[in-house]
Amino acid sequence: MQHIVLTGDRPTGPLHLGHYFGSLANRVALQDTYPMYVLIADYQVITDRDRPGDIQRNVTGLLLDYLAVGLDPAKVTIFRHSAIPELNQLMLPFLSLVSVAELSRNPTVKDEITHSSQRAVNGLMFTYPVHQAADILFCKGTLVPVGRDQLPHVEMTRLVARRFNERYGEVFPEPEAMLSDGSLVKGLDGGKMSKSRGNAIPLSAGEDETAALIRKARTDSERLITFDEQARPEVANLLTLASLCLGRPPRELADEIGYGGAAALKRLVTDAVNDFLRPIRRRRRERTEEEVHAALAEGNRRARERAITTLDEVRAAMKF
């Protein structure tokens, strides 16, 4: 059986270096091996926020980032959630296959309930795990690159596929998780690199903006630069970032800086990041609006064609 890969992002803001090393580089490598669907999950933006922000601008930004890092729309189906109504129709039969208790035990839903003292958990958030199951199964996805924290969503998808097949006959494969290391690079404040925390280096940032962000990064007061992830996590994180961009061991970089201190470390990281991102940024600038819209329109067309076929199979199996 040839694998079909399903992956994607929510359009909540620009992609950053954490996304690149955690998932985007892997997608570029996989596109020559497997058929791949890349979901721009615009409907998922409203699961945990009252205002979705400038969705259209964020969708365009995601597309530009995808094309700039090397995703090829001739090989990869890049599509927008809201453009595929048949995908969302799969949620109805899928919801009938899981219990309320099973939904409430999902870690993402549990976490939202725990931290929802200021507002009620909405129905879309509660059904989010099944929403993701529909995202994966509409294209008969069999391989889902995820971080360890997303494993329960893949398990829910496997459960939905298995129960549908048991009740109505074989239609869906049970997908496998492909563990990706999304924690290669932490944020500039030492926490998880995140768009919402303002501690990330966007792929689309200019060189001066990148330099300013790195100057603000946390380090420590020791003059000698060493690579020690336990005792000096902030310094180790900057060395890791430079290491990934340069393709050199972080300890080798630390030895090279020696007693240069935080200033020398940040200069090295700034140069490494800007050199690494320069061709990506150039390709981003070279893309025209017409190219971006054409890539999405073609991806939407292919994804909808696949979703219509799958929904027809589901209706036939259910004897609708």
mmCIF file of C-alpha atoms in Angstrom:
data_model
loop_
_atom_site.group_PDB
_atom_site.id
_atom_site.type_symbol
_atom_site.label_atom_id
_atom_site.label_comp_id
_atom_site.label_asym_id
_atom_site.label_seq_id
_atom_site.Cartn_x
_atom_site.Cartn_y
_atom_site.Cartn_z
ATOM 1 C CA MET A 1 0.000 0.000 0.000
ATOM 2 C CA GLN A 2 1.330 3.407 -0.932
ATOM 3 C CA HIS A 3 1.013 5.917 1.869
ATOM 4 C CA ILE A 4 -0.971 9.138 1.489
ATOM 5 C CA VAL A 5 0.273 11.953 3.731
ATOM 6 C CA LEU A 6 -2.037 14.510 5.352
ATOM 7 C CA THR A 7 -0.580 17.510 7.141
ATOM 8 C CA GLY A 8 -1.305 21.231 7.485
ATOM 9 C CA ASP A 9 -1.494 24.409 9.552
ATOM 10 C CA ARG A 10 -4.018 26.841 10.950
ATOM 11 C CA PRO A 11 -3.861 30.288 9.275
ATOM 12 C CA THR A 12 -3.328 32.318 12.445
ATOM 13 C CA GLY A 13 -0.194 34.218 11.419
ATOM 14 C CA PRO A 14 3.162 33.840 9.678
ATOM 15 C CA LEU A 15 5.080 30.566 9.831
ATOM 16 C CA HIS A 16 8.425 30.681 11.638
ATOM 17 C CA LEU A 17 11.709 28.808 11.993
ATOM 18 C CA GLY A 18 10.173 26.401 14.491
ATOM 19 C CA HIS A 19 7.661 25.370 11.827
ATOM 20 C CA TYR A 20 10.427 25.006 9.257
ATOM 21 C CA PHE A 21 12.679 22.694 11.256
ATOM 22 C CA GLY A 22 9.768 20.946 12.999
ATOM 23 C CA SER A 23 7.637 20.128 9.945
ATOM 24 C CA LEU A 24 8.104 22.121 6.724
ATOM 25 C CA ALA A 25 11.516 20.701 5.816
ATOM 26 C CA ASN A 26 10.133 17.196 6.317
ATOM 27 C CA ARG A 27 7.165 17.928 4.041
ATOM 28 C CA VAL A 28 9.481 19.115 1.277
ATOM 29 C CA ALA A 29 11.445 15.872 1.598
ATOM 30 C CA LEU A 30 8.307 13.705 1.606
ATOM 31 C CA GLN A 31 6.664 15.303 -1.435
ATOM 32 C CA ASP A 32 8.902 13.320 -3.786
ATOM 33 C CA THR A 33 8.038 10.024 -2.082
ATOM 34 C CA TYR A 34 4.303 10.076 -1.286
ATOM 35 C CA PRO A 35 1.120 11.776 -2.487
ATOM 36 C CA MET A 36 0.535 14.603 -0.007
ATOM 37 C CA TYR A 37 -2.397 16.794 1.029
ATOM 38 C CA VAL A 38 -1.563 20.015 2.878
ATOM 39 C CA LEU A 39 -4.549 21.488 4.714
ATOM 40 C CA ILE A 40 -4.959 25.200 5.401
ATOM 41 C CA ALA A 41 -7.310 24.694 8.349
ATOM 42 C CA ASP A 42 -9.212 27.980 8.325
ATOM 43 C CA TYR A 43 -12.335 26.558 10.007
ATOM 44 C CA GLN A 44 -10.178 25.331 12.889
ATOM 45 C CA VAL A 45 -9.197 28.914 13.729
ATOM 46 C CA ILE A 46 -12.621 29.478 15.299
ATOM 47 C CA THR A 47 -12.391 26.456 17.595
ATOM 48 C CA ASP A 48 -10.560 28.382 20.305
ATOM 49 C CA ARG A 49 -10.985 32.080 19.513
ATOM 50 C CA ASP A 50 -13.919 34.421 19.150
ATOM 51 C CA ARG A 51 -12.354 36.451 16.354
ATOM 52 C CA PRO A 52 -10.478 34.660 13.551
ATOM 53 C CA GLY A 53 -8.393 37.686 12.554
ATOM 54 C CA ASP A 54 -7.591 38.481 8.933
ATOM 55 C CA ILE A 55 -8.129 34.996 7.587
ATOM 56 C CA GLN A 56 -7.644 35.903 3.927
ATOM 57 C CA ARG A 57 -4.306 37.610 4.537
ATOM 58 C CA ASN A 58 -3.136 34.722 6.725
ATOM 59 C CA VAL A 59 -4.136 32.145 4.104
ATOM 60 C CA THR A 60 -2.180 34.027 1.448
ATOM 61 C CA GLY A 61 0.785 34.279 3.831
ATOM 62 C CA LEU A 62 0.715 30.529 4.471
ATOM 63 C CA LEU A 63 0.675 29.822 0.755
ATOM 64 C CA LEU A 64 3.618 32.150 0.158
ATOM 65 C CA ASP A 65 5.582 30.428 2.926
ATOM 66 C CA TYR A 66 4.739 26.967 1.555
ATOM 67 C CA LEU A 67 5.872 27.862 -1.957
ATOM 68 C CA ALA A 68 8.963 29.684 -0.702
ATOM 69 C CA VAL A 69 10.272 26.724 1.329
ATOM 70 C CA GLY A 70 9.878 24.427 -1.667
ATOM 71 C CA LEU A 71 6.458 22.772 -1.575
ATOM 72 C CA ASP A 72 5.537 22.149 -5.219
ATOM 73 C CA PRO A 73 1.810 22.559 -6.005
ATOM 74 C CA ALA A 74 2.300 20.215 -8.963
ATOM 75 C CA LYS A 75 3.221 17.427 -6.512
ATOM 76 C CA VAL A 76 1.293 18.463 -3.398
ATOM 77 C CA THR A 77 -2.414 19.227 -3.043
ATOM 78 C CA ILE A 78 -2.619 22.434 -0.997
ATOM 79 C CA PHE A 79 -6.219 23.247 -0.131
ATOM 80 C CA ARG A 80 -8.392 25.370 2.093
ATOM 81 C CA HIS A 81 -10.729 23.744 4.604
ATOM 82 C CA SER A 82 -13.689 26.013 3.923
ATOM 83 C CA ALA A 83 -13.507 25.313 0.174
ATOM 84 C CA ILE A 84 -14.331 21.602 0.629
ATOM 85 C CA PRO A 85 -17.924 21.272 1.927
ATOM 86 C CA GLU A 86 -17.957 17.499 1.362
ATOM 87 C CA LEU A 87 -15.106 17.101 3.841
ATOM 88 C CA ASN A 88 -17.187 18.697 6.568
ATOM 89 C CA GLN A 89 -20.214 16.528 5.750
ATOM 90 C CA LEU A 90 -18.180 13.525 6.867
ATOM 91 C CA MET A 91 -18.314 14.862 10.412
ATOM 92 C CA LEU A 92 -21.983 13.884 10.824
ATOM 93 C CA PRO A 93 -21.617 10.103 10.425
ATOM 94 C CA PHE A 94 -18.260 10.231 12.229
ATOM 95 C CA LEU A 95 -19.789 11.947 15.263
ATOM 96 C CA SER A 96 -22.267 9.083 15.566
ATOM 97 C CA LEU A 97 -19.352 6.696 16.071
ATOM 98 C CA VAL A 98 -17.865 8.241 19.230
ATOM 99 C CA SER A 99 -19.274 8.897 22.675
ATOM 100 C CA VAL A 100 -19.411 12.165 24.583
ATOM 101 C CA ALA A 101 -17.152 10.599 27.215
ATOM 102 C CA GLU A 102 -14.543 9.725 24.576
ATOM 103 C CA LEU A 103 -14.577 13.268 23.232
ATOM 104 C CA SER A 104 -14.225 14.785 26.692
ATOM 105 C CA ARG A 105 -11.201 12.573 27.439
ATOM 106 C CA ASN A 106 -9.241 13.916 24.474
ATOM 107 C CA PRO A 107 -6.252 15.889 25.865
ATOM 108 C CA THR A 108 -6.895 18.952 23.674
ATOM 109 C CA VAL A 109 -10.539 19.120 24.754
ATOM 110 C CA LYS A 110 -9.655 18.401 28.401
ATOM 111 C CA ASP A 111 -7.075 21.182 28.397
ATOM 112 C CA GLU A 112 -9.574 23.633 26.909
ATOM 113 C CA ILE A 113 -12.190 22.686 29.531
ATOM 114 C CA THR A 114 -9.613 23.098 32.324
ATOM 115 C CA HIS A 115 -8.601 26.567 31.136
ATOM 116 C CA SER A 116 -12.051 27.790 30.106
ATOM 117 C CA SER A 117 -13.066 29.542 33.325
ATOM 118 C CA GLN A 118 -13.491 32.817 31.419
ATOM 119 C CA ARG A 119 -15.762 31.387 28.724
ATOM 120 C CA ALA A 120 -17.740 28.285 27.850
ATOM 121 C CA VAL A 121 -16.215 25.576 25.658
ATOM 122 C CA ASN A 122 -17.955 25.800 22.301
ATOM 123 C CA GLY A 123 -19.357 22.840 20.400
ATOM 124 C CA LEU A 124 -16.759 23.056 17.652
ATOM 125 C CA MET A 125 -13.933 22.698 20.179
ATOM 126 C CA PHE A 126 -15.700 19.739 21.781
ATOM 127 C CA THR A 127 -15.965 17.966 18.417
ATOM 128 C CA TYR A 128 -12.469 19.052 17.322
ATOM 129 C CA PRO A 129 -10.990 15.505 17.451
ATOM 130 C CA VAL A 130 -13.676 14.258 15.037
ATOM 131 C CA HIS A 131 -13.165 17.313 12.871
ATOM 132 C CA GLN A 132 -9.528 16.283 12.546
ATOM 133 C CA ALA A 133 -10.556 12.700 11.791
ATOM 134 C CA ALA A 134 -12.565 14.009 8.838
ATOM 135 C CA ASP A 135 -9.547 16.046 7.704
ATOM 136 C CA ILE A 136 -7.421 12.902 7.593
ATOM 137 C CA LEU A 137 -9.932 10.379 6.287
ATOM 138 C CA PHE A 138 -11.529 12.402 3.481
ATOM 139 C CA CYS A 139 -8.411 11.723 1.366
ATOM 140 C CA LYS A 140 -7.857 8.243 2.843
ATOM 141 C CA GLY A 141 -4.758 9.581 4.586
ATOM 142 C CA THR A 142 -2.516 6.837 5.967
ATOM 143 C CA LEU A 143 0.480 8.781 7.271
ATOM 144 C CA VAL A 144 0.112 11.837 9.519
ATOM 145 C CA PRO A 145 3.262 13.719 10.596
ATOM 146 C CA VAL A 146 2.586 14.948 14.150
ATOM 147 C CA GLY A 147 4.307 15.926 17.349
ATOM 148 C CA ARG A 148 3.911 13.644 20.355
ATOM 149 C CA ASP A 149 1.163 15.876 21.789
ATOM 150 C CA GLN A 150 -0.981 15.208 18.707
ATOM 151 C CA LEU A 151 -0.896 11.410 18.976
ATOM 152 C CA PRO A 152 -4.346 11.234 20.653
ATOM 153 C CA HIS A 153 -5.883 12.874 17.568
ATOM 154 C CA VAL A 154 -4.447 10.186 15.316
ATOM 155 C CA GLU A 155 -5.744 7.540 17.736
ATOM 156 C CA MET A 156 -9.217 9.099 17.546
ATOM 157 C CA THR A 157 -9.012 8.973 13.750
ATOM 158 C CA ARG A 158 -8.032 5.303 13.877
ATOM 159 C CA LEU A 159 -10.982 4.653 16.204
ATOM 160 C CA VAL A 160 -13.420 6.419 13.857
ATOM 161 C CA ALA A 161 -12.103 4.540 10.821
ATOM 162 C CA ARG A 162 -12.253 1.188 12.616
ATOM 163 C CA ARG A 163 -15.802 1.700 13.903
ATOM 164 C CA PHE A 164 -17.060 2.908 10.540
ATOM 165 C CA ASN A 165 -15.581 -0.153 8.838
ATOM 166 C CA GLU A 166 -17.056 -2.494 11.467
ATOM 167 C CA ARG A 167 -20.508 -0.941 11.176
ATOM 168 C CA TYR A 168 -20.792 -0.282 7.438
ATOM 169 C CA GLY A 169 -18.018 -2.210 5.665
ATOM 170 C CA GLU A 170 -14.421 -1.467 4.695
ATOM 171 C CA VAL A 171 -14.030 2.099 3.440
ATOM 172 C CA PHE A 172 -11.214 3.723 5.425
ATOM 173 C CA PRO A 173 -7.614 2.794 6.240
ATOM 174 C CA GLU A 174 -6.422 3.273 9.811
ATOM 175 C CA PRO A 175 -3.758 6.000 9.565
ATOM 176 C CA GLU A 176 -0.360 5.850 11.219
ATOM 177 C CA ALA A 177 1.358 8.689 13.044
ATOM 178 C CA MET A 178 4.749 9.825 11.815
ATOM 179 C CA LEU A 179 6.421 11.392 14.815
ATOM 180 C CA SER A 180 8.137 14.678 14.034
ATOM 181 C CA ASP A 181 10.377 16.571 16.436
ATOM 182 C CA GLY A 182 8.608 19.916 16.730
ATOM 183 C CA SER A 183 10.796 20.886 19.687
ATOM 184 C CA LEU A 184 14.081 21.260 17.805
ATOM 185 C CA VAL A 185 14.026 25.019 18.283
ATOM 186 C CA LYS A 186 12.587 26.817 21.292
ATOM 187 C CA GLY A 187 11.448 30.419 21.283
ATOM 188 C CA LEU A 188 13.800 33.331 21.836
ATOM 189 C CA ASP A 189 12.559 33.564 25.424
ATOM 190 C CA GLY A 190 13.349 29.906 26.101
ATOM 191 C CA GLY A 191 9.722 28.747 25.865
ATOM 192 C CA LYS A 192 7.964 27.004 23.013
ATOM 193 C CA MET A 193 8.391 28.951 19.765
ATOM 194 C CA SER A 194 4.941 30.317 19.030
ATOM 195 C CA LYS A 195 3.308 32.954 16.878
ATOM 196 C CA SER A 196 1.091 34.031 19.749
ATOM 197 C CA ARG A 197 3.954 34.423 22.261
ATOM 198 C CA GLY A 198 5.944 36.797 20.069
ATOM 199 C CA ASN A 199 9.126 34.760 20.580
ATOM 200 C CA ALA A 200 9.481 33.428 17.036
ATOM 201 C CA ILE A 201 11.479 34.375 13.944
ATOM 202 C CA PRO A 202 8.996 34.486 11.036
ATOM 203 C CA LEU A 203 10.195 33.061 7.730
ATOM 204 C CA SER A 204 8.981 36.292 6.126
ATOM 205 C CA ALA A 205 10.821 38.655 8.510
ATOM 206 C CA GLY A 206 13.426 40.995 7.036
ATOM 207 C CA GLU A 207 17.091 40.773 7.964
ATOM 208 C CA ASP A 208 16.991 43.825 10.232
ATOM 209 C CA GLU A 209 13.878 42.521 11.992
ATOM 210 C CA THR A 210 15.569 39.150 12.494
ATOM 211 C CA ALA A 211 18.648 40.825 13.974
ATOM 212 C CA ALA A 212 16.483 42.863 16.363
ATOM 213 C CA LEU A 213 14.609 39.744 17.508
ATOM 214 C CA ILE A 214 17.804 37.810 18.185
ATOM 215 C CA ARG A 215 19.349 40.730 20.100
ATOM 216 C CA LYS A 216 16.433 40.446 22.546
ATOM 217 C CA ALA A 217 16.902 36.686 23.033
ATOM 218 C CA ARG A 218 17.619 35.454 26.552
ATOM 219 C CA THR A 219 21.132 34.286 27.414
ATOM 220 C CA ASP A 220 23.082 34.403 30.696
ATOM 221 C CA SER A 221 25.949 36.356 32.250
ATOM 222 C CA GLU A 222 28.745 33.825 31.655
ATOM 223 C CA ARG A 223 31.398 35.038 29.227
ATOM 224 C CA LEU A 224 32.546 31.605 28.056
ATOM 225 C CA ILE A 225 30.040 30.128 25.618
ATOM 226 C CA THR A 226 29.406 26.418 26.148
ATOM 227 C CA PHE A 227 26.720 24.023 24.941
ATOM 228 C CA ASP A 228 24.884 22.661 27.989
ATOM 229 C CA GLU A 229 21.170 22.066 27.497
ATOM 230 C CA GLN A 230 20.507 21.459 31.208
ATOM 231 C CA ALA A 231 22.575 24.167 32.890
ATOM 232 C CA ARG A 232 22.408 26.813 30.124
ATOM 233 C CA PRO A 233 19.193 26.189 28.135
ATOM 234 C CA GLU A 234 18.918 29.686 26.601
ATOM 235 C CA VAL A 235 22.487 29.645 25.281
ATOM 236 C CA ALA A 236 22.061 26.031 24.106
ATOM 237 C CA ASN A 237 18.897 27.008 22.250
ATOM 238 C CA LEU A 238 20.667 29.770 20.301
ATOM 239 C CA LEU A 239 23.532 27.406 19.487
ATOM 240 C CA THR A 240 21.008 24.802 18.306
ATOM 241 C CA LEU A 241 19.356 27.362 16.045
ATOM 242 C CA ALA A 242 22.704 28.318 14.500
ATOM 243 C CA SER A 243 23.634 24.635 14.234
ATOM 244 C CA LEU A 244 20.480 23.805 12.261
ATOM 245 C CA CYS A 245 21.022 26.742 9.898
ATOM 246 C CA LEU A 246 24.719 26.041 9.365
ATOM 247 C CA GLY A 247 24.711 22.251 9.444
ATOM 248 C CA ARG A 248 27.472 22.201 12.064
ATOM 249 C CA PRO A 249 27.542 20.681 15.602
ATOM 250 C CA PRO A 250 26.508 23.164 18.329
ATOM 251 C CA ARG A 251 29.522 22.326 20.506
ATOM 252 C CA GLU A 252 31.831 23.156 17.629
ATOM 253 C CA LEU A 253 30.160 26.559 17.316
ATOM 254 C CA ALA A 254 30.445 27.138 21.066
ATOM 255 C CA ASP A 255 34.175 26.359 20.962
ATOM 256 C CA GLU A 256 34.569 28.766 18.070
ATOM 257 C CA ILE A 257 32.928 31.612 20.011
ATOM 258 C CA GLY A 258 34.840 30.821 23.202
ATOM 259 C CA TYR A 259 35.037 33.860 25.486
ATOM 260 C CA GLY A 260 33.234 36.114 22.982
ATOM 261 C CA GLY A 261 30.159 36.120 25.240
ATOM 262 C CA ALA A 262 26.517 36.697 24.392
ATOM 263 C CA ALA A 263 27.245 39.453 21.875
ATOM 264 C CA ALA A 264 29.410 37.185 19.719
ATOM 265 C CA LEU A 265 26.895 34.363 20.057
ATOM 266 C CA LYS A 266 24.035 36.549 18.867
ATOM 267 C CA ARG A 267 26.087 37.868 15.928
ATOM 268 C CA LEU A 268 26.807 34.299 14.838
ATOM 269 C CA VAL A 269 23.145 33.288 15.175
ATOM 270 C CA THR A 270 21.942 36.374 13.299
ATOM 271 C CA ASP A 271 24.313 35.758 10.394
ATOM 272 C CA ALA A 272 23.448 32.053 10.296
ATOM 273 C CA VAL A 273 19.677 32.645 10.282
ATOM 274 C CA ASN A 274 19.769 35.433 7.717
ATOM 275 C CA ASP A 275 22.045 33.461 5.399
ATOM 276 C CA PHE A 276 19.795 30.418 5.726
ATOM 277 C CA LEU A 277 16.549 32.315 5.122
ATOM 278 C CA ARG A 278 17.842 34.553 2.311
ATOM 279 C CA PRO A 279 16.902 32.205 -0.585
ATOM 280 C CA ILE A 280 13.536 31.409 1.038
ATOM 281 C CA ARG A 281 12.777 35.101 1.411
ATOM 282 C CA ARG A 282 13.863 35.761 -2.182
ATOM 283 C CA ARG A 283 11.530 33.058 -3.528
ATOM 284 C CA ARG A 284 8.734 34.482 -1.391
ATOM 285 C CA ARG A 285 9.168 37.945 -2.942
ATOM 286 C CA GLU A 286 9.271 36.511 -6.453
ATOM 287 C CA ARG A 287 5.869 34.828 -6.211
ATOM 288 C CA THR A 288 3.035 36.787 -7.809
ATOM 289 C CA GLU A 289 -0.475 37.018 -6.415
ATOM 290 C CA GLU A 290 -1.747 35.241 -9.527
ATOM 291 C CA GLU A 291 0.563 32.269 -8.916
ATOM 292 C CA VAL A 292 -0.562 31.977 -5.309
ATOM 293 C CA HIS A 293 -4.263 32.071 -6.154
ATOM 294 C CA ALA A 294 -3.797 29.623 -9.036
ATOM 295 C CA ALA A 295 -1.990 27.138 -6.778
ATOM 296 C CA LEU A 296 -4.777 27.277 -4.202
ATOM 297 C CA ALA A 297 -7.556 27.046 -6.793
ATOM 298 C CA GLU A 298 -5.998 23.930 -8.317
ATOM 299 C CA GLY A 299 -5.410 22.398 -4.894
ATOM 300 C CA ASN A 300 -9.004 23.100 -3.864
ATOM 301 C CA ARG A 301 -10.227 21.483 -7.074
ATOM 302 C CA ARG A 302 -8.211 18.297 -6.546
ATOM 303 C CA ALA A 303 -9.105 18.056 -2.843
ATOM 304 C CA ARG A 304 -12.805 18.549 -3.517
ATOM 305 C CA GLU A 305 -12.747 15.897 -6.235
ATOM 306 C CA ARG A 306 -11.226 13.459 -3.716
ATOM 307 C CA ALA A 307 -13.750 14.465 -1.013
ATOM 308 C CA ILE A 308 -16.734 13.965 -3.328
ATOM 309 C CA THR A 309 -15.527 10.455 -4.191
ATOM 310 C CA THR A 310 -15.039 9.568 -0.516
ATOM 311 C CA LEU A 311 -18.425 10.969 0.511
ATOM 312 C CA ASP A 312 -20.097 8.958 -2.260
ATOM 313 C CA GLU A 313 -18.397 5.816 -0.904
ATOM 314 C CA VAL A 314 -19.590 6.641 2.610
ATOM 315 C CA ARG A 315 -23.175 7.179 1.491
ATOM 316 C CA ALA A 316 -23.152 3.936 -0.492
ATOM 317 C CA ALA A 317 -21.745 1.995 2.486
ATOM 318 C CA MET A 318 -24.389 3.496 4.775
ATOM 319 C CA LYS A 319 -27.062 2.712 2.141
ATOM 320 C CA PHE A 320 -28.170 6.331 1.895
#
